[in-house]
PDB file of C-alpha atoms in Angstrom:
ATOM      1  CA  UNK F   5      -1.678  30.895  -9.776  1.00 51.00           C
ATOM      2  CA  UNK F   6      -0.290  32.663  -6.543  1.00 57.00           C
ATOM      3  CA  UNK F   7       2.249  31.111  -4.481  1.00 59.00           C
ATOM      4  CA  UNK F   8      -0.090  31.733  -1.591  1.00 57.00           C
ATOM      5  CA  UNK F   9      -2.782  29.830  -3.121  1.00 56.00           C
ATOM      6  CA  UNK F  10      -0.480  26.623  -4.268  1.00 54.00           C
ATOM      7  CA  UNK F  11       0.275  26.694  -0.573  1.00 54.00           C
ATOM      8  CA  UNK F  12      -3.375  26.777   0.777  1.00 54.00           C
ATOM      9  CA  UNK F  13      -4.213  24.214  -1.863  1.00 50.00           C
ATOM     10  CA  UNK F  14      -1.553  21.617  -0.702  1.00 51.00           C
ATOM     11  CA  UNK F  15      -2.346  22.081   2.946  1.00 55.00           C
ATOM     12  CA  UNK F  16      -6.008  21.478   2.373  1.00 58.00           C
ATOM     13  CA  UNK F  17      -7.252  18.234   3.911  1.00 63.00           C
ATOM     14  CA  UNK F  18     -10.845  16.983   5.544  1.00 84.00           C
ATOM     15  CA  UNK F  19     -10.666  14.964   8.910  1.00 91.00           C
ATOM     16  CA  UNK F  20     -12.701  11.622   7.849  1.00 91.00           C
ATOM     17  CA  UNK F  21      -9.392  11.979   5.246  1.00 90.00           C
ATOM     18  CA  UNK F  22      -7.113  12.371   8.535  1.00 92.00           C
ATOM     19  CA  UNK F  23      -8.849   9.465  10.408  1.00 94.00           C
ATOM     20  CA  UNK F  24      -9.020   7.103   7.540  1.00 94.00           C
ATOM     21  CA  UNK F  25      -5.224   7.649   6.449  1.00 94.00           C
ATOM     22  CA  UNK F  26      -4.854   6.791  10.385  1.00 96.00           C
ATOM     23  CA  UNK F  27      -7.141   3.868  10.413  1.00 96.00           C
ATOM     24  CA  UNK F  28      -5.247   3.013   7.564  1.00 96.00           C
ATOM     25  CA  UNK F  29      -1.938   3.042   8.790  1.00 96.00           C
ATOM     26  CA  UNK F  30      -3.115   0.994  11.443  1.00 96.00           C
ATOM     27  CA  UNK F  31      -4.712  -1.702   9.845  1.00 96.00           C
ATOM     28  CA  UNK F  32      -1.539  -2.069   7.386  1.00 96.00           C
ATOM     29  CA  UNK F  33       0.977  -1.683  10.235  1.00 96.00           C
ATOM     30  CA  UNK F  34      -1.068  -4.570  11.988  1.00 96.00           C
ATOM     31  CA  UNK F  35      -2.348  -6.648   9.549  1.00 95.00           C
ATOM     32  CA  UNK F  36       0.251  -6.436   6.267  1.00 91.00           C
ATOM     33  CA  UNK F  37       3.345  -5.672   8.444  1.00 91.00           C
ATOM     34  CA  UNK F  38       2.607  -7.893  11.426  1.00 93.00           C
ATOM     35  CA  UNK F  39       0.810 -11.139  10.496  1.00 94.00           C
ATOM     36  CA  UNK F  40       2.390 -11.287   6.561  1.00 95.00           C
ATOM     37  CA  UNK F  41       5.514 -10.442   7.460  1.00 95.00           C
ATOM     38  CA  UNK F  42       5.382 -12.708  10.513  1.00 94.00           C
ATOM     39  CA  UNK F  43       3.774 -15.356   9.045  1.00 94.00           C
ATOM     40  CA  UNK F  44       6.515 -15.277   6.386  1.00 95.00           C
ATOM     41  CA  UNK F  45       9.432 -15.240   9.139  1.00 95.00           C
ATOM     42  CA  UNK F  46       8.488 -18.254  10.775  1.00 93.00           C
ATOM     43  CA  UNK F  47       8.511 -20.235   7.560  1.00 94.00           C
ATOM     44  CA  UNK F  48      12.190 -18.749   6.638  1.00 95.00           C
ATOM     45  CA  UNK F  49      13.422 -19.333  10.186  1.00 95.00           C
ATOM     46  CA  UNK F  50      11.933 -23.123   9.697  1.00 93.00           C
ATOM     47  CA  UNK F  51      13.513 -23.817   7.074  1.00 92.00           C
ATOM     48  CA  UNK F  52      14.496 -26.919   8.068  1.00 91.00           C
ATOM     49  CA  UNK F  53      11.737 -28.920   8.867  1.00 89.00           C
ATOM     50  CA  UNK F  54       9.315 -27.112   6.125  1.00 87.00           C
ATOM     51  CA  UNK F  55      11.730 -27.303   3.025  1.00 87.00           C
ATOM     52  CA  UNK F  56      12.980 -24.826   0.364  1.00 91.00           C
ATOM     53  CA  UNK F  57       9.834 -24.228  -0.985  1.00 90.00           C
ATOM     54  CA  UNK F  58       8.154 -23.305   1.660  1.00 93.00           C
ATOM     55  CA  UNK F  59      10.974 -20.733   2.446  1.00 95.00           C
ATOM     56  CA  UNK F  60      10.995 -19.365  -0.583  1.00 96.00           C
ATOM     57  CA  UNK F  61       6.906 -19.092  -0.090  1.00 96.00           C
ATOM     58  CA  UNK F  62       7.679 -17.275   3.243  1.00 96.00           C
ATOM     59  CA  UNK F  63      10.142 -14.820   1.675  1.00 97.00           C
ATOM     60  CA  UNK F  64       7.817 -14.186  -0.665  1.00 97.00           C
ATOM     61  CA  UNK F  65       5.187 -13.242   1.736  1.00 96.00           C
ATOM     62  CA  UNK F  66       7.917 -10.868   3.392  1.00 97.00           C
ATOM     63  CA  UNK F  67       8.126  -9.204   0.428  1.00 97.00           C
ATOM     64  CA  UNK F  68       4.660  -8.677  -0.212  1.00 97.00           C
ATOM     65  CA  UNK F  69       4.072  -7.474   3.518  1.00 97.00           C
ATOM     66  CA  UNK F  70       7.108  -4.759   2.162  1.00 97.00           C
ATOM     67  CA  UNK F  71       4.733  -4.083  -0.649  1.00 97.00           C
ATOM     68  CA  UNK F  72       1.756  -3.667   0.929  1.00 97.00           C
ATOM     69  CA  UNK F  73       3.265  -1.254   3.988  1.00 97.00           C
ATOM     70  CA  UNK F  74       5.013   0.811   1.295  1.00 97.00           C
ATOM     71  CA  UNK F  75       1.639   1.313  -0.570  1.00 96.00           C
ATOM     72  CA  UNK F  76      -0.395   2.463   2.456  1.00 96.00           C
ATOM     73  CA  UNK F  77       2.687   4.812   3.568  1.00 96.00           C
ATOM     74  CA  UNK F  78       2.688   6.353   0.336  1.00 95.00           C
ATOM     75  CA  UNK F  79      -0.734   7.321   0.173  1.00 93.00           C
ATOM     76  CA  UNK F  80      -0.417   9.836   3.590  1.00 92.00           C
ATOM     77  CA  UNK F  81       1.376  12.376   0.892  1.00 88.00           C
ATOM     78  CA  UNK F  82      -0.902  14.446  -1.175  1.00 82.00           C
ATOM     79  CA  UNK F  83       1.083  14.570  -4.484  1.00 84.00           C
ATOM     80  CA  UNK F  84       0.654  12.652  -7.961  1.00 85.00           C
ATOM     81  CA  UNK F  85       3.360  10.307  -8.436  1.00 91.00           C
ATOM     82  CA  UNK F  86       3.396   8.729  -4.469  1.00 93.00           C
ATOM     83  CA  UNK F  87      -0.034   8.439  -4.849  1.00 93.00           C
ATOM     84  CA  UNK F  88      -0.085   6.357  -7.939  1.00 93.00           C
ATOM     85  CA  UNK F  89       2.596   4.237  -6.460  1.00 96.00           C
ATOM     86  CA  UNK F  90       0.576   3.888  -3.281  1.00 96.00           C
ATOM     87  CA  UNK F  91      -1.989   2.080  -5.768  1.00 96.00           C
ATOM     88  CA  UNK F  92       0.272   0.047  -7.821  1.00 97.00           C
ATOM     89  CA  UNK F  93       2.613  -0.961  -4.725  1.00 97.00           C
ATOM     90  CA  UNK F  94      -0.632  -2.267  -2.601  1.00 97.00           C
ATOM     91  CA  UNK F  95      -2.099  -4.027  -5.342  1.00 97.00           C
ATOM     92  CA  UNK F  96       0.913  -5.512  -6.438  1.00 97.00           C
ATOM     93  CA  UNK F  97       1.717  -6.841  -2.761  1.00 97.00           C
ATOM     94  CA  UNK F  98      -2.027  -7.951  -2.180  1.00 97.00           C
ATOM     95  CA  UNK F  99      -1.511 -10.237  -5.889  1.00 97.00           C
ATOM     96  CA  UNK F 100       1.659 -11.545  -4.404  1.00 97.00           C
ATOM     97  CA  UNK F 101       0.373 -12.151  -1.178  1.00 97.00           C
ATOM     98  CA  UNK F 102      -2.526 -13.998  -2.149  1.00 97.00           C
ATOM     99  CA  UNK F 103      -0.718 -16.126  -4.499  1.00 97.00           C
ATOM    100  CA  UNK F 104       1.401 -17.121  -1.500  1.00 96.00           C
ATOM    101  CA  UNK F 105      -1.382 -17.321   0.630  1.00 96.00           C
ATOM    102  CA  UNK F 106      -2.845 -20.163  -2.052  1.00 96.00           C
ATOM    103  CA  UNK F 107       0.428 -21.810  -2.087  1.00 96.00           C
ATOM    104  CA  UNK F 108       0.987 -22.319   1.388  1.00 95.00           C
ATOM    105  CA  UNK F 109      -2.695 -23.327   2.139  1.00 95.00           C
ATOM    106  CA  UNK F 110      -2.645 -25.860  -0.482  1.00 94.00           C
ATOM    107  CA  UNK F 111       0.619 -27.473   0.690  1.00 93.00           C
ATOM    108  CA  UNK F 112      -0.741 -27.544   4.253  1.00 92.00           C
ATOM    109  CA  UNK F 113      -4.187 -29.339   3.074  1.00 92.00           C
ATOM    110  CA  UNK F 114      -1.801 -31.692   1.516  1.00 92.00           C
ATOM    111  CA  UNK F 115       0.431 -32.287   3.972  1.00 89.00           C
ATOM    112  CA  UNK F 116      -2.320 -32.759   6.933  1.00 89.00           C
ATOM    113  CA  UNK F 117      -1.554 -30.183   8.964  1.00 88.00           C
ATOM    114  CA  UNK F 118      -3.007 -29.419  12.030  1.00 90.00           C
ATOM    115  CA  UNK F 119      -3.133 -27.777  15.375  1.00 87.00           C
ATOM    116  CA  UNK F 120      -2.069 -30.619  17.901  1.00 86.00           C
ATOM    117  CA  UNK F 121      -5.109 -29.122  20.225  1.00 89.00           C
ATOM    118  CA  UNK F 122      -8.267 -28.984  18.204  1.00 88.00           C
ATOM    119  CA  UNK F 123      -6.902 -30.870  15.297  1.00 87.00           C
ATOM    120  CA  UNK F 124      -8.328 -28.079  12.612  1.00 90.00           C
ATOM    121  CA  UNK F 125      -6.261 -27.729   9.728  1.00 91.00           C
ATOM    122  CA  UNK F 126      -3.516 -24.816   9.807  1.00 91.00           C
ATOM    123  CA  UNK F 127      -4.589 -23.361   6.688  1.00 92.00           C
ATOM    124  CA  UNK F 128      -7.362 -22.260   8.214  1.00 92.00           C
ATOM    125  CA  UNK F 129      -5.232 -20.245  10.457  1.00 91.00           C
ATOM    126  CA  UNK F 130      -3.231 -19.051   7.861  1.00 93.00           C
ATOM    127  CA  UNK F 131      -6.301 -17.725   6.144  1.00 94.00           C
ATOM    128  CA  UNK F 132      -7.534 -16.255   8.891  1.00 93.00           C
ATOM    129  CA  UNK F 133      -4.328 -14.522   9.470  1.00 93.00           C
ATOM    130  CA  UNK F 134      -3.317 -13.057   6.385  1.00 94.00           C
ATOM    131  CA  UNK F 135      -6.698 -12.883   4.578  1.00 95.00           C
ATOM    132  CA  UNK F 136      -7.745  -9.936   6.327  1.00 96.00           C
ATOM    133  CA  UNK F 137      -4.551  -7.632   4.828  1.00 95.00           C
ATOM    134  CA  UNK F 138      -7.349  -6.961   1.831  1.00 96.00           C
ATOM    135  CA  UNK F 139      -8.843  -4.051   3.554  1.00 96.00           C
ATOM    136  CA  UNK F 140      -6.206  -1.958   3.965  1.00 96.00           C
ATOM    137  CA  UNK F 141      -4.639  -2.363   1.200  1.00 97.00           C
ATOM    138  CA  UNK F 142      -8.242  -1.429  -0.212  1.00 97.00           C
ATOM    139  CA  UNK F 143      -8.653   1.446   1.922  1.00 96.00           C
ATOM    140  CA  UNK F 144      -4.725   2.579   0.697  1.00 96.00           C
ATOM    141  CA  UNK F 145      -6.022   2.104  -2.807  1.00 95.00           C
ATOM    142  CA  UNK F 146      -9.610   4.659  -2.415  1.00 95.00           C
ATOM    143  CA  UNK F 147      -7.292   7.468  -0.349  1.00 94.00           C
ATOM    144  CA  UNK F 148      -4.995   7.264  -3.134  1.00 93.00           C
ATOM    145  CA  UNK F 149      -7.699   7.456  -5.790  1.00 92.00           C
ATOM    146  CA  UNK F 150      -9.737  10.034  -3.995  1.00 91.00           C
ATOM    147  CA  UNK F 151      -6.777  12.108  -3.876  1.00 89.00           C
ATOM    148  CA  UNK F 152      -5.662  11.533  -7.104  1.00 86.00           C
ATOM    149  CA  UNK F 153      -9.062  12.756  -8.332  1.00 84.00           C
ATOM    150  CA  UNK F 154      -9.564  15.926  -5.772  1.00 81.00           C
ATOM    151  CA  UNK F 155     -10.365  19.169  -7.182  1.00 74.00           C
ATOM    152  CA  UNK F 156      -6.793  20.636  -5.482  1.00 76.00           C
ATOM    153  CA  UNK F 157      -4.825  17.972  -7.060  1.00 70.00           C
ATOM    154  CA  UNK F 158      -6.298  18.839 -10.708  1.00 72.00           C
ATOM    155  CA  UNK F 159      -6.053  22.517  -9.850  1.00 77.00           C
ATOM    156  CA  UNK F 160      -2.118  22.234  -9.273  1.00 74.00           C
ATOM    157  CA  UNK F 161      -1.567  20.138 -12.410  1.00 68.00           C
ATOM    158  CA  UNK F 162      -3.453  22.840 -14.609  1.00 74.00           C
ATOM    159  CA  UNK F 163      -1.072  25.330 -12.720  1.00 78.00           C
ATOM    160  CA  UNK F 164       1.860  23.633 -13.324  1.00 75.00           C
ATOM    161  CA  UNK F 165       0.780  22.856 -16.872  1.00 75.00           C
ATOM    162  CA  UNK F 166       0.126  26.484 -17.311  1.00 74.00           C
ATOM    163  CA  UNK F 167       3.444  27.470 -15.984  1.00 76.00           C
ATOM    164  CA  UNK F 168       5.271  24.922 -18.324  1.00 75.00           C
ATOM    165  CA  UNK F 169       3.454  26.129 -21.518  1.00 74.00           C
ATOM    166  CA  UNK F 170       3.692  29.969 -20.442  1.00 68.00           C
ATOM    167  CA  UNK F 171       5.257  32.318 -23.473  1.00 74.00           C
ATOM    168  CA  UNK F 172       8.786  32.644 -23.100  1.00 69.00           C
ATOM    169  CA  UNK F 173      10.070  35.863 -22.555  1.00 73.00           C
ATOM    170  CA  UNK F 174      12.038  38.257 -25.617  1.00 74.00           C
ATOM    171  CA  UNK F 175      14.992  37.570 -26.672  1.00 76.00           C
ATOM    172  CA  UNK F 176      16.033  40.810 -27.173  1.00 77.00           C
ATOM    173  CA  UNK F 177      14.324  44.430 -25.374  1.00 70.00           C
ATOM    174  CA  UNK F 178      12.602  46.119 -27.931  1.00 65.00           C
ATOM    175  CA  UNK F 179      12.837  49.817 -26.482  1.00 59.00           C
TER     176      UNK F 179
END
């Protein structure tokens, strides 16, 4: 395959694909990086009053924000390997962040909290909160498949395939 064709190959890309690696973005910026990762910082920064475990929960939840951020950055790039690791990192933050999620609902049912205004139980704002990082770490996940499964992306494996298992040259010029 031509180098001008690898290069038209790689640069080939729909707009819906455009707008929903933006939408994306945007979702996980908001949602993952924002709430998670907030939600996370306030019970590490309250430390104090909420215990060790409950700081360890938050860091936890940091981490999985991380995850999930990392997983819907990685799947902008059109290439194999930050593509699979787009899918692995935002599933593996999602598992980590619903575990967490369960965790710290469960010790706020427990523990009776509630908002001093309408008295409904916080873990119903947690849930509400973090909850909703499922969809983009679900929309990270289809981009990544649907690129992983493109007819360009198979194209420029069988090229490069082809180009590894290409007959090596003479060793010595027959004249």
């Amino acid at each position: 395959m031509s180098q001008k064709k690898k290069k038209y190959l790689q640069k080939k890309s729909s707009k819906l694909m455009t707008a929903a690696k933006i939408c994306t973005l945007l979702l996980s910026a908001f949602f993952s990086g924002a709430m998670t990762a907030l939600s996370g910082a306030g019970l590490v920064y309250n430390r104090g009053s909420y215990g060790e475990s409950l700081a360890d929960t938050g860091f936890f939840l940091i981490i999985s924000a991380a995850l999930m951020v990392s997983g819907a950055v990685l799947c902008l790039f059109r290439k194999n390997l930050p593509d699979i690791l787009s899918i692995i990192l935002s599933f593996a933050g999602l598992v980590l962040c619903m575990v967490m999620l369960k965790k710290l609902t469960g010790h706020a049912d427990a523990s009776g909290w509630t908002d001093k205004y309408t008295l409904e139980p916080v873990s119903g704002m947690y849930i509400r909160r973090i909850l909703p990082c499922i969809v983009p770490v679900l929309m990270s996940g289809a981009i990544a498949a649907v690129q992983l499964g493109s007819y360009e992306l198979k194209e420029q494996r069988r090229a490069k395939k082809a180009e590894k298992n290409a007959p090596a040259p003479p060793i010595i010029d027959e004249e």
